[in-house]
Amino acid sequence: MTVMSETVARPFELPAAVRSQVTVPLRFTDGFAATAEIMTFHGLADGKEHLLLAIGAWEQTLLDQGPEGTAPLVRLHSECLTGDVFGSERCDCGPQLREAVEEIAAVGGFLLYLRQEGRGIGLYSKLDAYALQDTGLDTYEANVALGRGEDERDYSSAAQMLGALGAGRIRLLTNNPDKVAQLTALGVDVAEQVPTGVHLSAANHRYLAAKRSHTAHTIELPTEVPPAEVQTAGFMPAEIIPTHDELLARVDALIPRLRERAAETEEIRRVPEATMAELKAAGVIQMLAPKAVGGFGMGLETYVEVVRRLAQGCVSTAWTAGHLVEHVWMLARWPQEAQDEVFASGPAPLAAATGAPPGRADKVPGGVTISGRWSFASGVMHSEWALLAVQHADVRLQCLVPVSDLELLDVWHTAGLRGTGSNDLAAENLFVPAHRALEWNLLAAADNPGSRIHPDPNIHIPMATFLNMVAPASALGAAEHALGVFQDLMMVRKVKQTTQARQADSPLAQARFSQAYGQVATARLHWQEAVRVVADSYGRRPVSFTDDERARYRLSLGLSGAASAEAVRLILTGSGGSVHRLTHPLQRIQRDVNVLLNHASLTMDPILEQAGRGLLDLGFSIPAEQF
């Protein structure tokens, strides 16, 4: 049998034709004037009313566009009502439009005015994205948080418009490599990429920085943002910093979506970008950042409660977010020069941190070189920075390094916490400038460099007070979620070899549920006691722990984790075989909690030993700051 097929051209491969042409004199607010031939078209692939403005000696450039001639200068300009018409300074669209007309008028060419507002998401959605940017998201993250693409623009119609005029070879006025790539793929010969100017304002610095770092726009920006610019560049005004309860309400609203994405999180072995965008939009990542850089300056009680509630949705997400939040707080403890670098793009710089095992550092002029392989870099799949522990002689240092300078080793293939992406990092003789290498003891102390800069109380406490909190809070939240799932299951499940119509009517099942409930309540009480002991220490100056307090809070955290795990065990052994299918949340919770129990903050043997010594006033057998 012979199969006959007909090749059907895709819309962008079909020719477009000029529909009309009209002469329009142009005059800008600064007095610059030019004349354009504005053309409309039939047959554009997306059916939108795009315009082409032919400016200057455009006809001659078409005649000269051969290999030896000068091709027409072309600008693809996406419609921006706020910037083009109202002069908004949140973007650089208005100045770019004005610049493009003048540049093209001087040499001849075309300005394509494309009806792709908000990088293709539309005017209303763009304004919604602005609101999300005001909470700390960058321009791309805001689009994703709305459920849209980072950049939905398609330049097929642009290629058709150029083709209708016979402009097969052009010089493209742009800083955006995607425009070059798309036009080239569509058959347009981009003979030269001509950069546009940098139109920097106080309000668009973060916008331009995101374009440079996220989509490789060729933009040169100053390395520091003057203080006057910080307030208007998308940082959080003090009057809209949420309260403790308001932030928790935002987190509670995320829980259903975290549960929906929990399987995806495991499958891709990292937190989905949609979840990261929602966490940033809720203000979670910047909750511990100092107010001076646009953060909320919140305390321990809010932080651990957020982690606990996130774990009720997805333990891997809670673990990752908890550590990314914690690492923002760690960055705020560094000297000013390093802080200027990491907080330049907003109040929530993402950083992984690992010291397992510490690398090696060698002093060199201007800094140190470091070598090593570091494991358990939680959050690294989303991070721009890494905080790496290294050893120089008998001095422990922490080095702040761009993740792009490191080798990322994909080794996180685990039974639980799969979605944390806690991969390894490696470096060999990597230079780290002196301002990004700091003694650990100085960084970890209550009197750290950041405490001389920021008045926020959370910067004036020892680092150890936060470092043991994520695992117990995650285990508790996971157990609370498991208890709710178990309760729902008991109301409908029929157990084999029993007479009851549903499991909830069985006295033994009722006793099991009571035991699980009691274990969760025990875990919660121990956890609350640990948080109280730590929070009470903040009233002292300098903030410090007695051995008794350190023993009590570490013991309470360990016992909380053990009770959470026991609750999950009771639930799983009473829930039947079906819950061990990989699609069921209970098996995932059990695997996640089992891995959590192996974290140092929940490993009971050393905790019981050291806590016993502290409670008996025998002194710890290890340095207190290591417990």
XYZ file of C-alpha atoms in Angstrom:
627
model
C 0.000 0.000 0.000
C 1.305 3.441 -0.890
C 0.557 6.253 1.491
C 0.107 9.631 -0.129
C 0.669 12.755 1.925
C 0.492 16.419 1.194
C 2.926 18.831 2.797
C 1.027 21.718 4.361
C 2.901 24.920 4.979
C 2.871 26.241 8.531
C 1.417 29.743 8.935
C 4.755 31.512 9.322
C 6.022 29.846 6.132
C 3.241 31.400 4.067
C 3.983 34.773 2.503
C 2.398 37.926 3.867
C 1.508 40.905 1.698
C 1.430 44.643 2.315
C -2.182 45.665 2.922
C -1.757 49.437 3.060
C 0.914 52.120 3.306
C 0.534 55.616 4.700
C 2.983 58.449 5.406
C 3.018 59.589 9.056
C 5.195 62.390 10.441
C 6.589 61.523 13.882
C 7.560 63.906 16.690
C 8.753 62.854 20.149
C 8.457 64.799 23.391
C 12.089 65.928 23.228
C 11.466 67.497 19.799
C 13.084 64.835 17.619
C 11.134 64.392 14.360
C 11.156 61.878 11.533
C 8.862 60.632 8.796
C 7.721 57.037 8.547
C 5.905 54.990 5.957
C 3.611 52.844 8.107
C 2.563 49.582 6.516
C -0.121 47.066 7.458
C -0.292 43.461 6.252
C -2.481 40.610 5.093
C -1.713 37.013 6.040
C 0.294 37.358 9.241
C 0.673 34.069 11.097
C -0.862 35.213 14.401
C -3.555 37.425 12.883
C -2.535 40.445 14.970
C -2.398 44.046 13.747
C 1.373 44.475 13.709
C 2.876 47.533 12.032
C 6.060 48.138 10.078
C 7.508 51.661 10.044
C 9.855 52.219 7.113
C 12.162 55.075 8.082
C 15.002 56.957 6.396
C 16.510 55.688 3.144
C 14.875 52.304 3.549
C 14.372 51.655 -0.144
C 18.067 52.132 -0.854
C 18.998 49.688 1.947
C 16.851 47.045 0.281
C 18.798 47.563 -2.935
C 22.117 47.433 -1.062
C 21.412 44.401 1.157
C 23.607 41.969 -0.778
C 26.766 40.448 0.727
C 28.844 43.539 -0.080
C 26.198 46.127 0.734
C 24.692 47.642 3.862
C 21.646 45.782 5.050
C 18.677 47.706 6.515
C 18.754 48.402 10.252
C 15.764 46.703 11.910
C 14.270 47.002 15.360
C 11.627 44.574 16.668
C 9.770 46.608 19.278
C 7.061 44.924 21.343
C 4.157 47.157 22.265
C 4.376 48.646 25.779
C 1.514 50.984 26.590
C 2.921 51.956 29.980
C 6.378 52.750 28.626
C 5.672 53.940 25.076
C 2.669 56.138 25.897
C 2.754 56.941 29.606
C 6.520 57.117 30.047
C 6.727 54.443 32.734
C 10.222 54.087 34.182
C 9.692 50.502 35.321
C 11.026 49.366 31.947
C 13.221 50.858 29.214
C 10.718 50.496 26.369
C 9.926 54.172 25.813
C 13.576 55.281 25.556
C 14.376 52.284 23.352
C 11.546 53.215 20.959
C 12.797 56.797 20.751
C 16.406 55.635 20.245
C 15.424 53.127 17.558
C 13.592 55.697 15.416
C 16.589 58.022 15.453
C 19.103 55.260 14.742
C 17.058 53.862 11.857
C 16.333 57.313 10.414
C 20.071 57.945 10.169
C 20.847 54.873 8.037
C 17.518 53.576 6.723
C 15.556 50.562 7.784
C 12.467 49.335 9.574
C 10.885 49.486 12.997
C 8.438 46.619 13.509
C 5.872 47.563 16.147
C 4.613 44.204 17.393
C 1.388 43.843 19.378
C 2.974 41.667 22.088
C 2.329 43.619 25.280
C 4.094 42.317 28.372
C 6.332 39.900 26.440
C 3.183 38.379 25.013
C 1.026 37.997 28.148
C -1.129 41.097 27.622
C -1.613 44.433 29.372
C -3.674 43.318 32.365
C -1.401 40.365 33.070
C 1.625 42.627 32.779
C 0.181 44.912 35.443
C -0.540 41.872 37.611
C 3.105 40.892 37.140
C 4.155 44.367 38.266
C 2.295 43.776 41.522
C 4.183 40.514 42.028
C 7.474 42.263 41.274
C 6.687 44.631 44.121
C 6.822 41.609 46.448
C 10.363 40.751 45.325
C 9.961 38.614 42.178
C 11.898 39.570 39.099
C 10.158 40.213 35.781
C 10.445 36.580 34.620
C 9.504 34.979 37.938
C 6.383 37.159 38.082
C 5.190 35.836 34.706
C 5.709 32.255 35.851
C 3.838 32.922 39.096
C 0.858 33.998 36.970
C 0.977 30.691 35.135
C 2.435 32.263 31.988
C 5.701 31.799 30.155
C 8.758 33.883 30.976
C 8.627 35.281 27.437
C 5.745 34.272 25.151
C 6.770 36.372 22.152
C 6.941 34.725 18.749
C 8.608 36.578 15.867
C 7.111 34.553 13.014
C 4.985 37.501 11.876
C 8.035 39.749 12.003
C 9.831 37.413 9.598
C 6.786 37.474 7.305
C 6.689 41.295 7.330
C 10.354 41.510 6.441
C 9.835 38.910 3.750
C 6.961 40.897 2.248
C 9.376 43.795 1.653
C 12.193 41.567 0.424
C 14.386 42.243 3.478
C 16.133 38.885 3.684
C 19.351 40.252 5.139
C 19.280 42.757 8.035
C 21.216 44.399 10.812
C 19.235 43.870 14.030
C 19.118 46.597 16.685
C 18.771 44.613 19.929
C 20.340 43.453 23.174
C 18.187 40.329 23.170
C 19.832 37.148 21.834
C 16.437 35.428 21.518
C 15.388 37.846 18.761
C 18.508 36.994 16.787
C 17.980 33.268 17.318
C 14.298 33.295 16.337
C 14.761 35.373 13.193
C 17.704 33.242 12.106
C 15.654 30.082 12.601
C 12.886 31.668 10.510
C 15.262 32.191 7.599
C 16.246 35.838 8.083
C 19.962 36.512 7.637
C 20.990 38.625 10.647
C 24.241 40.028 9.346
C 24.977 42.047 12.493
C 23.570 42.521 15.994
C 23.698 46.231 16.824
C 23.385 46.872 20.580
C 20.876 49.370 21.923
C 21.757 51.860 24.608
C 21.266 51.178 28.316
C 18.413 53.336 29.577
C 18.845 52.975 33.341
C 16.523 54.556 35.878
C 16.041 54.137 39.596
C 12.879 52.141 38.934
C 14.177 49.722 36.292
C 17.554 48.614 37.642
C 16.242 45.236 38.863
C 14.319 44.763 35.608
C 17.455 45.312 33.531
C 19.561 43.197 35.875
C 17.132 40.296 35.437
C 17.301 40.645 31.646
C 21.076 40.553 31.813
C 21.419 37.619 34.228
C 18.430 35.481 33.235
C 18.195 35.845 29.455
C 21.746 37.001 28.638
C 20.817 40.439 27.305
C 23.970 42.357 26.411
C 23.521 45.085 29.015
C 26.289 46.736 31.025
C 25.043 47.930 34.416
C 26.798 49.499 37.396
C 27.749 46.916 40.019
C 26.109 48.867 42.852
C 22.687 50.441 43.186
C 22.813 53.816 44.939
C 20.626 53.895 48.077
C 18.223 56.371 46.496
C 17.519 53.841 43.781
C 16.962 50.911 46.097
C 13.688 52.197 47.472
C 12.107 52.541 44.052
C 13.595 49.531 42.330
C 11.058 46.978 43.468
C 12.163 46.502 47.072
C 9.632 46.107 49.840
C 8.369 49.363 51.385
C 8.097 49.085 55.157
C 4.382 49.802 55.166
C 3.575 46.574 53.281
C 5.750 44.190 55.292
C 3.333 41.450 56.332
C 2.640 40.573 59.921
C 3.394 37.120 61.299
C -0.215 36.036 60.755
C -0.415 37.563 57.279
C 2.652 35.687 56.094
C 1.340 32.435 57.524
C -1.969 32.981 55.720
C -0.052 33.337 52.447
C 1.783 30.080 53.155
C -1.440 28.259 54.048
C -2.826 29.277 50.648
C 0.127 27.531 48.967
C -0.367 24.154 50.668
C -2.934 22.683 48.224
C -0.699 23.480 45.243
C 2.363 22.062 47.002
C 0.481 18.794 47.482
C -0.555 18.773 43.830
C 3.079 19.205 42.765
C 4.674 16.858 45.318
C 4.981 13.975 42.839
C 6.402 16.305 40.195
C 8.880 17.654 42.735
C 10.150 14.123 43.358
C 10.230 13.246 39.691
C 12.304 16.251 38.606
C 14.380 16.125 41.828
C 14.033 19.826 42.497
C 11.342 22.305 43.441
C 9.286 23.249 40.350
C 9.846 26.757 39.074
C 6.144 27.544 39.530
C 6.498 26.744 43.229
C 9.649 28.843 43.537
C 7.828 31.761 41.942
C 4.920 31.366 44.369
C 7.260 31.224 47.361
C 8.924 34.437 46.249
C 5.593 36.097 45.513
C 4.394 35.229 49.022
C 7.532 36.833 50.472
C 8.777 33.583 51.976
C 12.365 33.795 50.717
C 12.941 37.324 52.050
C 11.312 36.855 55.460
C 14.637 36.883 57.361
C 16.396 39.446 55.135
C 17.070 42.812 56.792
C 14.552 45.558 56.185
C 17.260 47.825 54.774
C 17.660 45.548 51.729
C 13.922 45.040 51.248
C 13.368 42.074 53.551
C 10.908 41.595 56.383
C 13.395 41.208 59.257
C 11.215 38.542 60.878
C 12.205 36.293 63.762
C 12.641 32.639 64.596
C 9.010 31.980 65.513
C 7.737 33.051 62.081
C 10.512 31.261 60.231
C 10.027 27.848 61.814
C 6.238 28.081 61.578
C 6.523 28.768 57.843
C 8.750 25.710 57.372
C 6.354 23.543 59.388
C 3.362 24.609 57.297
C 5.182 24.201 53.997
C 5.955 20.616 55.064
C 2.230 19.994 55.396
C 2.197 20.445 51.629
C 5.544 19.022 50.461
C 8.489 18.074 52.664
C 11.080 18.582 49.911
C 9.749 22.068 49.272
C 9.805 22.888 52.997
C 13.384 21.653 53.302
C 14.572 23.595 50.258
C 12.727 26.795 51.085
C 13.757 26.630 54.738
C 17.416 26.474 53.823
C 17.221 29.108 51.092
C 15.551 31.466 53.606
C 18.190 30.645 56.194
C 20.982 31.312 53.712
C 19.617 34.774 52.884
C 19.916 35.463 56.619
C 23.481 34.135 56.573
C 24.377 36.458 53.685
C 23.135 39.418 55.739
C 25.856 38.644 58.312
C 28.674 39.386 55.850
C 30.583 42.684 55.537
C 29.145 45.490 53.418
C 31.134 44.810 50.241
C 29.858 41.253 49.951
C 26.308 42.316 50.830
C 26.353 44.996 48.134
C 27.181 42.268 45.645
C 24.622 39.648 46.642
C 21.703 41.981 47.435
C 22.149 44.125 44.301
C 19.300 42.344 42.523
C 16.818 42.231 45.389
C 16.112 41.140 48.952
C 16.099 37.396 48.278
C 19.392 36.222 46.755
C 19.366 32.441 46.440
C 22.343 30.574 47.865
C 23.191 26.997 48.754
C 25.422 26.322 51.757
C 27.453 23.248 52.602
C 30.391 22.275 54.732
C 30.285 18.511 54.328
C 33.152 17.978 54.072
C 35.081 21.267 54.230
C 37.372 22.028 51.335
C 40.942 23.312 51.378
C 41.944 26.972 51.157
C 45.337 28.453 50.310
C 46.165 32.110 50.794
C 47.154 33.976 47.612
C 47.486 37.688 46.850
C 44.044 39.280 46.986
C 42.232 36.318 48.491
C 42.333 32.530 48.601
C 42.163 29.599 46.219
C 39.846 26.774 47.219
C 39.598 23.127 46.237
C 37.196 20.437 47.322
C 34.009 18.513 46.798
C 31.066 19.541 48.935
C 27.976 17.386 49.441
C 24.357 18.077 50.438
C 24.087 21.477 48.742
C 20.355 21.858 49.319
C 18.789 24.528 47.113
C 21.674 24.594 44.670
C 19.403 23.914 41.695
C 17.878 27.359 42.212
C 20.902 29.248 43.519
C 23.197 31.883 42.101
C 25.598 31.680 45.046
C 27.169 28.981 47.203
C 28.470 29.313 50.756
C 31.287 26.774 51.064
C 33.205 25.759 54.184
C 36.960 25.480 53.726
C 39.904 24.932 56.037
C 43.109 26.999 56.007
C 45.570 25.546 58.502
C 43.581 25.548 61.768
C 41.171 28.295 60.686
C 37.705 27.480 59.337
C 36.534 29.862 56.608
C 33.333 30.289 54.686
C 33.677 31.339 51.057
C 30.967 33.003 48.989
C 31.215 31.786 45.396
C 29.030 32.157 42.290
C 27.518 28.765 41.474
C 28.506 29.380 37.847
C 32.168 29.104 38.930
C 31.641 25.607 40.371
C 31.118 22.140 38.933
C 27.639 20.848 39.744
C 27.584 17.067 40.225
C 24.201 15.388 39.771
C 24.359 12.780 42.542
C 21.130 13.326 44.520
C 19.382 10.001 43.831
C 17.794 9.143 47.171
C 14.862 7.343 48.773
C 13.488 10.462 50.436
C 13.711 14.239 50.150
C 14.250 13.558 46.469
C 12.858 16.930 45.459
C 15.513 18.924 47.302
C 18.128 18.472 44.586
C 20.849 18.442 47.257
C 23.637 17.727 44.787
C 27.410 18.015 45.172
C 29.628 20.928 44.190
C 33.302 20.786 43.248
C 36.137 23.210 42.571
C 39.855 22.979 41.956
C 42.119 25.944 42.735
C 39.262 28.421 42.371
C 40.182 31.992 43.268
C 37.918 33.716 45.806
C 38.551 37.417 46.486
C 39.274 38.407 50.056
C 35.947 40.193 50.577
C 34.152 36.899 49.899
C 36.162 34.767 52.355
C 35.347 35.134 56.052
C 36.335 33.299 59.222
C 33.496 31.042 60.333
C 33.780 32.060 63.996
C 33.292 35.706 63.049
C 30.339 34.945 60.796
C 28.674 32.659 63.342
C 28.957 35.023 66.312
C 26.219 37.297 67.619
C 28.658 40.171 67.012
C 29.105 39.518 63.287
C 29.927 42.061 60.533
C 26.291 42.272 59.471
C 25.228 43.162 63.007
C 27.241 46.385 62.630
C 25.189 47.237 59.528
C 21.628 46.108 60.303
C 19.599 46.818 63.441
C 17.251 43.872 62.810
C 17.292 41.686 65.951
C 17.635 38.436 64.000
C 21.105 39.470 62.759
C 22.335 39.989 66.353
C 22.094 36.340 67.440
C 24.463 33.366 67.106
C 24.114 31.495 63.842
C 23.612 28.179 65.640
C 20.183 29.266 66.874
C 18.670 28.851 63.406
C 20.781 26.043 61.981
C 19.047 23.097 63.687
C 15.458 24.120 63.033
C 14.555 23.014 59.493
C 14.560 19.223 59.939
C 12.384 19.112 63.109
C 9.878 21.602 61.660
C 9.708 19.611 58.415
C 9.191 16.323 60.262
C 6.399 17.824 62.378
C 4.596 19.298 59.374
C 4.893 15.994 57.533
C 3.423 14.070 60.479
C 0.543 16.539 60.747
C -0.229 16.044 57.069
C -0.029 12.254 57.454
C -2.456 12.359 60.367
C -5.007 14.256 58.282
C -4.654 11.806 55.388
C -5.042 8.866 57.796
C -8.197 10.328 59.276
C -9.766 10.792 55.845
C -8.750 7.271 54.843
C -10.277 5.696 57.958
C -13.653 7.232 57.155
C -13.958 5.330 53.867
C -11.615 2.339 54.025
C -12.932 -1.189 54.596
C -10.314 -3.382 56.285
C -10.152 -7.041 55.286
C -10.989 -9.682 57.882
C -13.038 -7.234 59.973
C -16.785 -6.831 60.408
C -16.916 -3.022 60.341
C -18.046 -1.242 57.212
C -15.258 1.262 57.580
C -11.982 1.367 59.481
C -13.074 4.285 61.672
C -15.661 2.033 63.374
C -13.031 -0.432 64.568
C -12.011 -0.023 68.262
C -8.457 -1.080 67.464
C -8.243 1.428 64.606
C -9.612 4.108 66.924
C -6.872 3.248 69.414
C -4.250 3.419 66.667
C -5.488 6.834 65.577
C -5.362 8.032 69.180
C -1.773 6.838 69.482
C -0.785 8.608 66.258
C -2.601 11.750 67.332
C -0.804 11.651 70.675
C 2.582 11.255 69.027
C 1.922 14.268 66.794
C 0.821 16.286 69.832
C 3.982 15.195 71.662
C 6.122 16.184 68.699
C 4.425 19.570 68.573
C 4.913 20.243 72.303
C 8.597 19.310 72.200
C 9.057 21.498 69.128
C 7.319 24.463 70.744
C 9.466 24.042 73.859
C 12.659 24.142 71.775
C 11.523 27.285 69.958
C 10.637 28.921 73.292
C 14.052 28.170 74.821
C 15.836 29.671 71.822
C 13.542 32.705 71.598
C 13.963 33.450 75.308
C 17.709 33.776 74.814
C 17.185 36.748 72.504
C 16.436 38.992 75.453
C 20.021 38.772 76.669
C 22.929 40.803 75.333
C 25.003 39.271 74.083
C 22.696 36.469 73.045
C 24.082 33.200 74.358
C 23.090 29.762 75.642
C 23.977 28.096 78.904
C 24.874 24.417 78.577
C 21.552 23.570 80.211
C 19.584 25.622 77.662
C 21.510 24.178 74.744
C 20.901 20.664 76.046
C 17.173 21.279 76.566
C 16.519 22.795 73.163
C 18.524 20.192 71.223
C 16.912 17.365 73.194
C 13.437 18.789 72.577
C 14.090 19.033 68.850
C 15.382 15.465 68.738
C 12.423 14.102 70.695
C 10.062 16.050 68.457
C 11.548 14.389 65.386
C 11.350 10.949 66.991
C 7.692 11.445 67.910
C 6.873 12.673 64.399
C 8.512 9.583 62.927
C 6.646 7.282 65.320
C 3.346 8.900 64.366
C 4.110 8.303 60.683
C 5.056 4.666 61.432
C 1.774 4.067 63.277
C -0.173 5.630 60.422
C 1.543 3.673 57.658
C 1.241 0.309 59.388
C -2.481 0.902 59.815
C -3.261 2.169 56.335
C -3.064 -0.937 54.143
C -0.954 -1.889 51.169
C -2.365 0.654 48.745
C -0.647 3.573 50.460
C 2.708 2.178 49.315
C 1.920 2.960 45.704
C 4.204 5.762 44.534
C 1.158 7.898 43.772
C 0.047 7.947 47.418
C 1.196 10.805 49.682
C 1.718 8.620 52.780
C 4.551 6.555 51.300
C 6.290 9.756 50.230
C 5.908 11.246 53.688
C 7.356 8.105 55.283
C 10.405 8.135 52.980
C 10.959 11.855 53.556
C 10.735 11.532 57.348
C 13.087 8.539 57.358
C 15.720 10.627 55.594
C 15.111 13.577 57.929
C 15.901 11.348 60.923
C 19.445 10.936 59.594
C 20.146 14.664 59.655
C 22.487 15.742 62.452
C 19.748 17.802 64.081
C 17.632 14.648 64.590
C 20.217 11.867 65.025
C 19.313 10.715 68.514
C 22.405 8.839 69.747
C 24.750 11.868 69.886
C 21.877 14.155 70.898
C 21.009 12.002 73.924
C 24.653 11.717 74.931
C 25.465 15.439 74.735
C 22.107 16.530 76.161
C 22.614 14.226 79.113
C 26.022 15.748 79.791
C 24.616 19.245 79.572
C 21.660 18.509 81.840
C 23.955 16.852 84.402
C 26.330 19.830 84.270
C 29.204 17.581 83.139
C 30.115 19.752 80.170
C 29.847 18.714 76.545
C 32.484 16.371 75.145
C 32.492 18.373 71.895
C 32.711 22.161 71.399
C 29.350 23.624 72.444
C 28.900 25.497 69.159
C 29.006 22.155 67.327
C 26.022 20.833 69.280
